[in-house]
Tab-separated table of C-alpha atoms in Angstrom:
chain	number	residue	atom	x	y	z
A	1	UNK	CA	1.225	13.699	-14.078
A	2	UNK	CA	1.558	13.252	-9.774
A	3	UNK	CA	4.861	12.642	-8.505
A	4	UNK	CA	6.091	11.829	-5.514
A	5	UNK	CA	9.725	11.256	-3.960
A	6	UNK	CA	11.655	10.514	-1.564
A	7	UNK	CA	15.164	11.873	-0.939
A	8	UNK	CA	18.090	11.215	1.704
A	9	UNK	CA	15.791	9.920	4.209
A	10	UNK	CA	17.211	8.844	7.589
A	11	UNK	CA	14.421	8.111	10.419
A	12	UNK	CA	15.298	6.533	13.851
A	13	UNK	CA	13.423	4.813	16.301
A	14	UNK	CA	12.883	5.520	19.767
A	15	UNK	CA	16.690	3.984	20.583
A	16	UNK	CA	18.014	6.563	18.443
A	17	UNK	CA	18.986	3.740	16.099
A	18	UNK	CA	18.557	4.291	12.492
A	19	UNK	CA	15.284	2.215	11.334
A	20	UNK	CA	15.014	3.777	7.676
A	21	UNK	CA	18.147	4.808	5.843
A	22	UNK	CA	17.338	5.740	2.333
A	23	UNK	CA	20.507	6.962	0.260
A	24	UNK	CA	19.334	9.092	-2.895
A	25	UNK	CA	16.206	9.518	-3.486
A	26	UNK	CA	13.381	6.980	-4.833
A	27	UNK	CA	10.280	8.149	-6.527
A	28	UNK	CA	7.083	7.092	-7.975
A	29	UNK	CA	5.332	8.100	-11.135
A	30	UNK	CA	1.576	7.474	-11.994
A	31	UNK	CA	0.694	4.401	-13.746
A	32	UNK	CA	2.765	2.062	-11.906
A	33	UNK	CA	2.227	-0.239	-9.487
A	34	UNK	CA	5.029	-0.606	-7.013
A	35	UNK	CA	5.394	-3.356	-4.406
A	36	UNK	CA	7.764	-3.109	-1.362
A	37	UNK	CA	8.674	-6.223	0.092
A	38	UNK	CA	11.228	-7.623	2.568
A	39	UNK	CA	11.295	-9.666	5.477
A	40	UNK	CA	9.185	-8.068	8.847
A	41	UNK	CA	10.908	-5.419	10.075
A	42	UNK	CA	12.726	-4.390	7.221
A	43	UNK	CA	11.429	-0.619	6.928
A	44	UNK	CA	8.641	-0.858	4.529
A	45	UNK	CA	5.548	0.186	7.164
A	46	UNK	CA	7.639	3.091	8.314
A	47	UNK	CA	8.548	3.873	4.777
A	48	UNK	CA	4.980	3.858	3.750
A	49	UNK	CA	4.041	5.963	6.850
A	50	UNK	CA	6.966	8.847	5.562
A	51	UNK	CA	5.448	8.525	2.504
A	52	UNK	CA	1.708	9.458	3.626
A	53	UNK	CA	3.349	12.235	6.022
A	54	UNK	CA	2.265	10.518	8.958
A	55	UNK	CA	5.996	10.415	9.969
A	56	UNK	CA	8.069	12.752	9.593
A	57	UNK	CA	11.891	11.655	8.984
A	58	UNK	CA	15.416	12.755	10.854
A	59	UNK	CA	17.318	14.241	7.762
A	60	UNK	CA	15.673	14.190	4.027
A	61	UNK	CA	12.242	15.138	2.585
A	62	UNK	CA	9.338	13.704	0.433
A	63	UNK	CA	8.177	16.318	-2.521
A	64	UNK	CA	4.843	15.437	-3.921
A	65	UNK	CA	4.713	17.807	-7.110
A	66	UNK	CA	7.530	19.859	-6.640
A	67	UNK	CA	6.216	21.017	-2.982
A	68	UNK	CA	7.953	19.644	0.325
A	69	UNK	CA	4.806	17.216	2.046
A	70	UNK	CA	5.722	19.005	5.246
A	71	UNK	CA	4.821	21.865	3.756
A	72	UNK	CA	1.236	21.126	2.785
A	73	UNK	CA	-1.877	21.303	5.108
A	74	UNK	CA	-3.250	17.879	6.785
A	75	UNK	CA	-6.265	19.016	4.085
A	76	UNK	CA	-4.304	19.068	1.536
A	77	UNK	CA	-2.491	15.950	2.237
A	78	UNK	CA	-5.875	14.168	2.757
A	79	UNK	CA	-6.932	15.118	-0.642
A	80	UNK	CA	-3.439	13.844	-2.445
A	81	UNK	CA	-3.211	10.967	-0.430
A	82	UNK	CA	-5.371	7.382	0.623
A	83	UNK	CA	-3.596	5.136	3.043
A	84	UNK	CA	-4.854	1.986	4.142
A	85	UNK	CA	-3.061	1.147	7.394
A	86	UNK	CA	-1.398	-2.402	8.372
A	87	UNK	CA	-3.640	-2.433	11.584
A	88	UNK	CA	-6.988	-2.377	10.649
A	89	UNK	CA	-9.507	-3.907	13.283
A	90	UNK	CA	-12.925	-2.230	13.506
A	91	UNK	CA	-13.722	-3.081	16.432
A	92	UNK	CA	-16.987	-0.814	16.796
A	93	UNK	CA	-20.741	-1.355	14.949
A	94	UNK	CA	-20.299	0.929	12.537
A	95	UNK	CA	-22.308	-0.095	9.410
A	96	UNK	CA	-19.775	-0.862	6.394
A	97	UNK	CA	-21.702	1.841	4.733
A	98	UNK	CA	-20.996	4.323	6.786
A	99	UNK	CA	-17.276	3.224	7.124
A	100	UNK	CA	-16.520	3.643	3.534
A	101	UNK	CA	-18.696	7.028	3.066
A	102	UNK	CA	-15.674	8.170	5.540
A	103	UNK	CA	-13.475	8.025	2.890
A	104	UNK	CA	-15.406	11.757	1.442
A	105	UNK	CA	-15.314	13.367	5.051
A	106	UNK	CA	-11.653	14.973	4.163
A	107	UNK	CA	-13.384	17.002	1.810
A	108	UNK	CA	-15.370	18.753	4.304
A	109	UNK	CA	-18.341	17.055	4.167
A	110	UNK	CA	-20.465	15.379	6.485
A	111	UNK	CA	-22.162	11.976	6.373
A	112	UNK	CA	-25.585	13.645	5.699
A	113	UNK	CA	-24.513	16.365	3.299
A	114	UNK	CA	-22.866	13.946	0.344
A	115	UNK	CA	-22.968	15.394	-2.649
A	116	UNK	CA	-23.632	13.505	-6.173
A	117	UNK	CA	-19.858	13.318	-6.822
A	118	UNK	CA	-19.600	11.684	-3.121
A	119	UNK	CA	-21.765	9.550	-3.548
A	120	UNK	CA	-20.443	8.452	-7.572
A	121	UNK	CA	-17.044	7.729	-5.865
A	122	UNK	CA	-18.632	5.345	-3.055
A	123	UNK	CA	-20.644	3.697	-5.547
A	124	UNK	CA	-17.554	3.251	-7.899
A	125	UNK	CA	-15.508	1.849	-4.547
A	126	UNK	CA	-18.269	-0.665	-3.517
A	127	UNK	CA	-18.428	-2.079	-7.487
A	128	UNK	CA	-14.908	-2.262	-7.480
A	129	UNK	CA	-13.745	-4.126	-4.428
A	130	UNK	CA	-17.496	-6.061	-4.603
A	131	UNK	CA	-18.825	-5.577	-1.420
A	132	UNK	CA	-21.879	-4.364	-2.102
A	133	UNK	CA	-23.480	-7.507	-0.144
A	134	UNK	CA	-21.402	-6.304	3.107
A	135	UNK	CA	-22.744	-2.912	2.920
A	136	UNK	CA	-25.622	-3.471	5.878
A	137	UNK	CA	-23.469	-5.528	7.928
A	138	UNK	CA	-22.375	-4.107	11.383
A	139	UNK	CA	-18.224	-3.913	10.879
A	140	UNK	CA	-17.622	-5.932	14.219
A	141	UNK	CA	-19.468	-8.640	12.582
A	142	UNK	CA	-17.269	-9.434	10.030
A	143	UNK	CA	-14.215	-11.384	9.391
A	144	UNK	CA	-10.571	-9.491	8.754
A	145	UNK	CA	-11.050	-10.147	5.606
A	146	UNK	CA	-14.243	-8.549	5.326
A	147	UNK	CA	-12.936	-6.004	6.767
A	148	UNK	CA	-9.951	-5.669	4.676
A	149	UNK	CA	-12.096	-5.021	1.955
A	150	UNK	CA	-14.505	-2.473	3.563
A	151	UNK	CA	-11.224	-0.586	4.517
A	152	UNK	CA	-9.917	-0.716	0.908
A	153	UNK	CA	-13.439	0.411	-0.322
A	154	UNK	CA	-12.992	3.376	1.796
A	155	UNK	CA	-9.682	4.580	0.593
A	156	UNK	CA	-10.473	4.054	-3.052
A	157	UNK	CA	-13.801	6.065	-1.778
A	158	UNK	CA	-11.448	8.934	-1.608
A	159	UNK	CA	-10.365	9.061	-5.107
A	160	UNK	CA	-6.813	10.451	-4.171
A	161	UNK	CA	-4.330	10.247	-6.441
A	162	UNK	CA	-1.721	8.503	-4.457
A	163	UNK	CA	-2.552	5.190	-2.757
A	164	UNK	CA	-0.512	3.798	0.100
A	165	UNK	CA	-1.379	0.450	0.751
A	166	UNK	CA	0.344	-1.157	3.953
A	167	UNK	CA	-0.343	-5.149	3.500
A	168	UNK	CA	-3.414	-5.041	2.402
A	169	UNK	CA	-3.894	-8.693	1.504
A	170	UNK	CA	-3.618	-9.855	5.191
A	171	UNK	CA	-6.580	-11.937	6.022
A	172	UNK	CA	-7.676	-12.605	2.407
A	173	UNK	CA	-8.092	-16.052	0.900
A	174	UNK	CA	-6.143	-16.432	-2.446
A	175	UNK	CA	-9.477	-15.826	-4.423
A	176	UNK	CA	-10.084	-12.184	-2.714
A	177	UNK	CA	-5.934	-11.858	-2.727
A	178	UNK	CA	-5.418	-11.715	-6.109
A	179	UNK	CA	-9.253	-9.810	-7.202
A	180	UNK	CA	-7.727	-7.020	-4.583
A	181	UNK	CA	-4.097	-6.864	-7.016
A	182	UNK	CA	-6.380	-6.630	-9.840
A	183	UNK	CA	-7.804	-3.604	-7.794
A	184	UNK	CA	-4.652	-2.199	-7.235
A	185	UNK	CA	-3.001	-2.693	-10.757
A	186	UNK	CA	-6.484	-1.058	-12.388
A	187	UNK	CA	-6.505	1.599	-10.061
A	188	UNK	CA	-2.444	2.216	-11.001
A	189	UNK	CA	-3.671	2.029	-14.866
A	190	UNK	CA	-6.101	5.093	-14.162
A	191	UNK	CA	-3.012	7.248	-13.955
A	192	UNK	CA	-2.723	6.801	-9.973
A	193	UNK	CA	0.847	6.353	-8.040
A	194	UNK	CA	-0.183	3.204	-6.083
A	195	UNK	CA	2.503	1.502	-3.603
A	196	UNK	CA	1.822	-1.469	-1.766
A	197	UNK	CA	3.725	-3.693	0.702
A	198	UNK	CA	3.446	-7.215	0.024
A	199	UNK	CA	4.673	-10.382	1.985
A	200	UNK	CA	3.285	-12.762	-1.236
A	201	UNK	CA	5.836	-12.830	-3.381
A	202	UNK	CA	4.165	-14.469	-6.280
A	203	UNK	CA	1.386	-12.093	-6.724
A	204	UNK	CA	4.227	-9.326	-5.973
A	205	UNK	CA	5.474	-10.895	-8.693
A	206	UNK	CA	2.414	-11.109	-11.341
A	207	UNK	CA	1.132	-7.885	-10.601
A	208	UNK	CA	3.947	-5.032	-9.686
A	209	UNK	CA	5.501	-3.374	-12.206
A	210	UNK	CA	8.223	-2.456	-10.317
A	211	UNK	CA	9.246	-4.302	-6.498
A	212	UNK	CA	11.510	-2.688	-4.055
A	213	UNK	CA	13.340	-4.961	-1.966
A	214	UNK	CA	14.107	-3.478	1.693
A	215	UNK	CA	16.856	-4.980	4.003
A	216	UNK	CA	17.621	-3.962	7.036
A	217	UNK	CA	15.970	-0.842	6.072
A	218	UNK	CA	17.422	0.095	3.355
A	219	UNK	CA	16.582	-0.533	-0.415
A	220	UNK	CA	18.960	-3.404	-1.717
A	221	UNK	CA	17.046	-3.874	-4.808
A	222	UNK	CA	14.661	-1.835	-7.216
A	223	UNK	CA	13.014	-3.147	-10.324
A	224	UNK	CA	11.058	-5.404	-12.380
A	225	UNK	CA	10.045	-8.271	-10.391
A	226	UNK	CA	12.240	-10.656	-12.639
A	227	UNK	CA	15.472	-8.894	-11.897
A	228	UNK	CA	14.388	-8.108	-7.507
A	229	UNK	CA	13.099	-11.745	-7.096
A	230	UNK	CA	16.502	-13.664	-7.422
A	231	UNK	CA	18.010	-16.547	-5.942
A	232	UNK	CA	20.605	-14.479	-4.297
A	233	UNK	CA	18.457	-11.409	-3.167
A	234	UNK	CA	15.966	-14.165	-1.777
A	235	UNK	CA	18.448	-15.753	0.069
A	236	UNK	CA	20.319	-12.376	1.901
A	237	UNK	CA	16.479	-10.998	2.291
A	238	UNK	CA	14.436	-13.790	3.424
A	239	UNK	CA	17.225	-16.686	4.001
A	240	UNK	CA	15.255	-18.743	1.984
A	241	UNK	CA	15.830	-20.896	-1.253
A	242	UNK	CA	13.234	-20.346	-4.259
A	243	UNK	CA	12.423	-21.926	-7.362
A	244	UNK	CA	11.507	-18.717	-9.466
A	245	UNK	CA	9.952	-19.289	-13.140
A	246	UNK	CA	7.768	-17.938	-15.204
A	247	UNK	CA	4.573	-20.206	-15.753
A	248	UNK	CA	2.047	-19.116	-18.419
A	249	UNK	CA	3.596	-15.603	-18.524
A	250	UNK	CA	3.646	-15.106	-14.871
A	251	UNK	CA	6.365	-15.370	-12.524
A	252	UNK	CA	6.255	-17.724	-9.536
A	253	UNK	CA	8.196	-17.582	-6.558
A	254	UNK	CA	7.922	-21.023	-4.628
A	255	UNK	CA	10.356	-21.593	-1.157
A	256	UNK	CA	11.379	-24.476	-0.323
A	257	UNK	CA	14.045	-24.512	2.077
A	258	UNK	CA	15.479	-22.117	4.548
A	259	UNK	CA	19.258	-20.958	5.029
A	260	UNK	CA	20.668	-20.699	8.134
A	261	UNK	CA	21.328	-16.666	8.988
């Protein structure tokens, strides 16, 4: 079973000031989905960023499988890990085909030397996030949300068995929104530790097993969505009032006022 954790993290920004302060440690098992959400700025890109060991933290540590993350090669991390950035124009004609076969170049490969497995895991990708009808298409010819789901095609092309996922529903209409959580919670189902930061807090809600709530950066909150998504947490988080009910068997989170900060 992968694990991965977090302990007695404290990163600061380039004002010295403490951006990420992250008492204890918080980890993640496989076969969960986890959403992070909070308001912008709260810590959960640069969270996400520790977490992939593309930052590397003040005081405190990340252990994926009993082994420090600094400790492991950028090979080795590229093989445990898939992270699908928050900035993610393509701004180049690459063919979306090419873009997602990308996804297999950690493993030492080369675009022309794919192998059968290589090849299984971009075909599995494609079906998956459907864009088989995008594959042709020159990537600065499509929409972000396109995009978006070229870009998810080619971490899942990677088969890792962690998944960092930094807002990965940004540009998507509601249809594609909640068919890429469907991705995501299948994908956790496999076996895989899958974290995601999320700004929607219904599908948060529908499809996260588990939400952590940052603030300030720090963790105020950490469980089911039920029990994170509450009047009060809503309010201190996002200064916001919410009607939050569960409709059908899913749990909607609906603002409709602000509070004054």
């Amino acid at each position: 079973m992968i694990h991965l954790a977090a302990g007695n993290i404290l990163f600061k920004t380039g004002s010295h000031q403490a951006a990420i302060t992250l008492r204890g440690s918080c980890s993640f098992e496989g076969g969960i989905l986890t959403g992070m959400i909070g308001a912008n700025g709260a810590g959960k890109t640069t969270f996400l960023k520790i977490l992939a060991g593309l930052q590397s933290p003040e005081r405190g540590q990340v252990i994926l499988n009993d082994r420090r993350l600094a400790d492991l090669s950028p090979q080795q991390k590229a093989e445990a890990i898939a992270y699908l950035p928050q900035d993610r124009r393509i701004q180049w004609p690459v063919k979306a085909c090419d873009l997602i076969a990308l996804g297999r170049l950690r493993y030492g490969r080369s675009l022309n030397r794919l192998n059968q497995q290589d090849s299984h895991a971009i075909a599995h990708a494609v079906e998956t996030t459907k864009t088989g009808d995008l594959l042709d298409r020159s990537m600065d010819s499509l929409s972000g949300g396109e995009q978006a789901r070229i870009l998810l095609a080619r971490a899942l092309a990677v088969d890792a068995p962690i998944l960092l996922a930094d807002e990965p529903l940004a540009a998507l209409d509601p249809g594609y929104a909640m068919q890429i959580m469907e991705v995501l919670s299948q994908e956790a189902q496999k076996g895989r530790i899958v974290v995601v930061a999320l700004h929607d807090l219904t599908l948060a809600a529908r499809y996260c097993d588990r939400l952590l709530l940052w603030h300030r950066g720090e963790i105020v909150a950490d469980g089911k969505p039920e029990t994170v998504l509450t009047q009060e947490w809503l309010e201190q988080c996002y200064h916001i009032k919410a009607i939050s009910q569960n409709y059908r068997g899913h749990w909607l989170v609906t603002p409709y006022d602000r509070v004054d900060s």
